Coordinates of C-alpha atoms in Angstrom, one line a residue:
M289 CA 0.0 0.0 0.0
A290 CA 1.4 3.4 -1.0
R291 CA 2.1 5.9 1.7
K292 CA 0.0 9.1 1.6
K293 CA 2.1 12.1 0.9
P294 CA 1.7 14.8 3.5
K295 CA -0.1 17.9 2.2
Y296 CA 2.0 21.0 1.9
N297 CA 0.6 24.1 3.6
R298 CA 2.5 27.3 2.9
E299 CA 1.0 29.3 5.7
A300 CA 1.8 26.5 8.3
F301 CA 5.3 26.1 6.9
L302 CA 6.0 29.9 7.1
A303 CA 4.5 30.1 10.6
E304 CA 6.7 27.2 11.8
M305 CA 9.8 28.8 10.3
K306 CA 9.0 32.1 12.0
R307 CA 8.5 30.2 15.3
K308 CA 12.0 28.8 14.9
G309 CA 13.4 32.3 14.3
L310 CA 14.1 31.7 10.6
D311 CA 13.5 34.5 8.2
V312 CA 11.8 32.9 5.1
R313 CA 10.8 35.2 2.3
V314 CA 8.4 34.4 -0.5
I315 CA 9.7 36.3 -3.6
E316 CA 7.2 37.0 -6.3
H317 CA 9.3 39.0 -8.8
P318 CA 8.1 38.4 -12.4
L319 CA 11.5 37.1 -13.6
I320 CA 11.7 34.6 -10.7
L321 CA 8.1 33.5 -11.3
E322 CA 8.8 32.9 -14.9
E323 CA 12.1 31.0 -14.2
T324 CA 10.3 28.9 -11.6
T325 CA 7.7 28.0 -14.2
I326 CA 10.4 26.9 -16.6
L327 CA 12.2 24.8 -13.9
R328 CA 8.9 23.1 -12.9
D329 CA 7.8 22.2 -16.4
R330 CA 8.4 18.6 -17.1
K331 CA 9.1 19.4 -20.8
T332 CA 12.2 21.5 -19.8
K333 CA 15.4 19.8 -21.1
N334 CA 18.2 18.9 -18.7
F335 CA 20.6 21.5 -20.1
H336 CA 18.0 24.3 -19.8
F337 CA 17.1 23.1 -16.3
K338 CA 20.7 23.5 -15.2
Q339 CA 21.0 26.9 -16.9
G340 CA 17.8 28.0 -15.2
L341 CA 19.0 27.0 -11.8
R342 CA 22.1 29.1 -12.2
R343 CA 20.0 32.0 -13.4
M344 CA 17.7 31.5 -10.5
G345 CA 20.7 31.9 -8.1
E346 CA 21.6 35.1 -9.8
L347 CA 18.0 36.5 -9.7
L348 CA 17.6 35.5 -6.1
T349 CA 20.9 37.3 -5.2
Y350 CA 19.4 40.6 -6.3
E351 CA 16.4 40.1 -4.0
L352 CA 18.4 38.8 -1.1
L353 CA 20.8 41.7 -1.2
R354 CA 18.2 44.3 -1.6
D355 CA 18.6 45.5 2.0
A356 CA 22.2 44.6 2.5
K357 CA 24.3 47.1 4.3
V358 CA 27.0 48.9 2.4
K359 CA 30.0 51.0 3.5
E360 CA 31.7 53.8 1.7
K361 CA 35.0 53.2 0.0
Q362 CA 37.4 55.7 -1.4
I363 CA 38.5 54.9 -5.0
T364 CA 40.5 56.6 -7.8
T365 CA 38.9 56.6 -11.2
P366 CA 40.8 57.4 -14.4
L367 CA 39.7 61.1 -13.9
T368 CA 39.5 61.7 -10.1
K369 CA 39.1 60.4 -6.6
T370 CA 35.6 59.6 -5.5
T371 CA 33.5 57.6 -3.0
G372 CA 32.2 54.2 -4.0
F373 CA 30.4 51.5 -2.0
E374 CA 31.0 47.9 -1.0
I375 CA 28.7 45.4 0.7
S376 CA 29.7 45.3 4.4
E377 CA 27.9 42.1 5.4
R378 CA 29.4 38.7 4.9
F379 CA 27.6 35.7 3.4
V380 CA 27.9 31.9 3.4
V381 CA 26.1 30.0 0.6
V382 CA 25.3 26.4 1.5
P383 CA 23.7 24.5 -1.4
V384 CA 21.9 21.2 -0.9
L385 CA 23.4 18.5 -3.2
R386 CA 22.7 18.1 -6.3
A387 CA 20.3 20.7 -7.7
G388 CA 21.5 23.3 -5.3
L389 CA 25.0 23.4 -6.9
P390 CA 24.0 25.5 -10.0
I391 CA 22.0 27.8 -7.7
A392 CA 25.0 28.3 -5.5
E393 CA 27.1 29.0 -8.7
G394 CA 24.6 31.8 -9.5
F395 CA 25.0 33.3 -6.0
A396 CA 28.8 33.0 -6.0
S397 CA 29.0 34.7 -9.4
M398 CA 27.2 37.7 -8.0
M399 CA 28.7 37.8 -4.5
K400 CA 32.4 37.5 -5.1
E401 CA 33.3 37.5 -1.4
A402 CA 30.7 34.8 -0.4
E403 CA 32.0 31.6 1.1
V404 CA 30.5 28.3 0.0
G405 CA 29.7 25.2 2.0
I406 CA 27.9 22.0 1.0
I407 CA 25.2 19.8 2.5
S408 CA 23.8 16.4 1.5
C409 CA 20.4 15.6 2.9
W410 CA 17.0 14.4 2.1
R411 CA 13.4 14.9 3.2
N412 CA 11.5 12.0 4.9
P413 CA 7.8 11.5 4.2
D414 CA 6.9 13.3 7.4
L415 CA 8.9 16.3 6.0
S416 CA 11.7 16.0 8.6
V417 CA 15.2 16.2 7.2
E418 CA 18.1 13.7 7.4
V419 CA 21.6 15.1 7.0
E420 CA 24.1 12.7 5.5
Y421 CA 27.1 15.1 5.1
A422 CA 27.8 18.8 5.8
K423 CA 30.9 20.9 5.3
I424 CA 30.1 24.5 6.3
P425 CA 32.6 27.3 6.9
T426 CA 32.3 29.4 10.1
V427 CA 29.0 31.2 10.0
K428 CA 29.3 33.4 13.1
G429 CA 28.5 37.0 12.1
K430 CA 27.5 36.0 8.6
H431 CA 24.3 35.5 6.7
V432 CA 23.6 31.9 5.6
I433 CA 21.9 31.3 2.3

């Protein structure tokens, strides 16, 4: 007899994450919605799926860094000295094997100073998670994606 798959409830999931102190954001940017549709379509070829995951990482980076703190930085252009900016917060990107790797590549291509970890895990039928392997850099004082 086949096991019944637990029904996903977005509101309950978000409430549980909030209760655990995790900041989960639902992003509904048109480009992300479109890319999500392409990724979910069973007709999407493997090559385009991998490209789409990387693009999704890049698109998500823009949204995730929308409110990132920046600090001023003095630079010299070919014409003069001026004030520029750099992101002052630090990030660690931790993809879940396997599909998470291209997404992490997208993040890393946009956030050149981000550190990258890796985790291998799976979800049980009750939606709990089993972790098989994790190699994660120090996260103290950093945002984990």
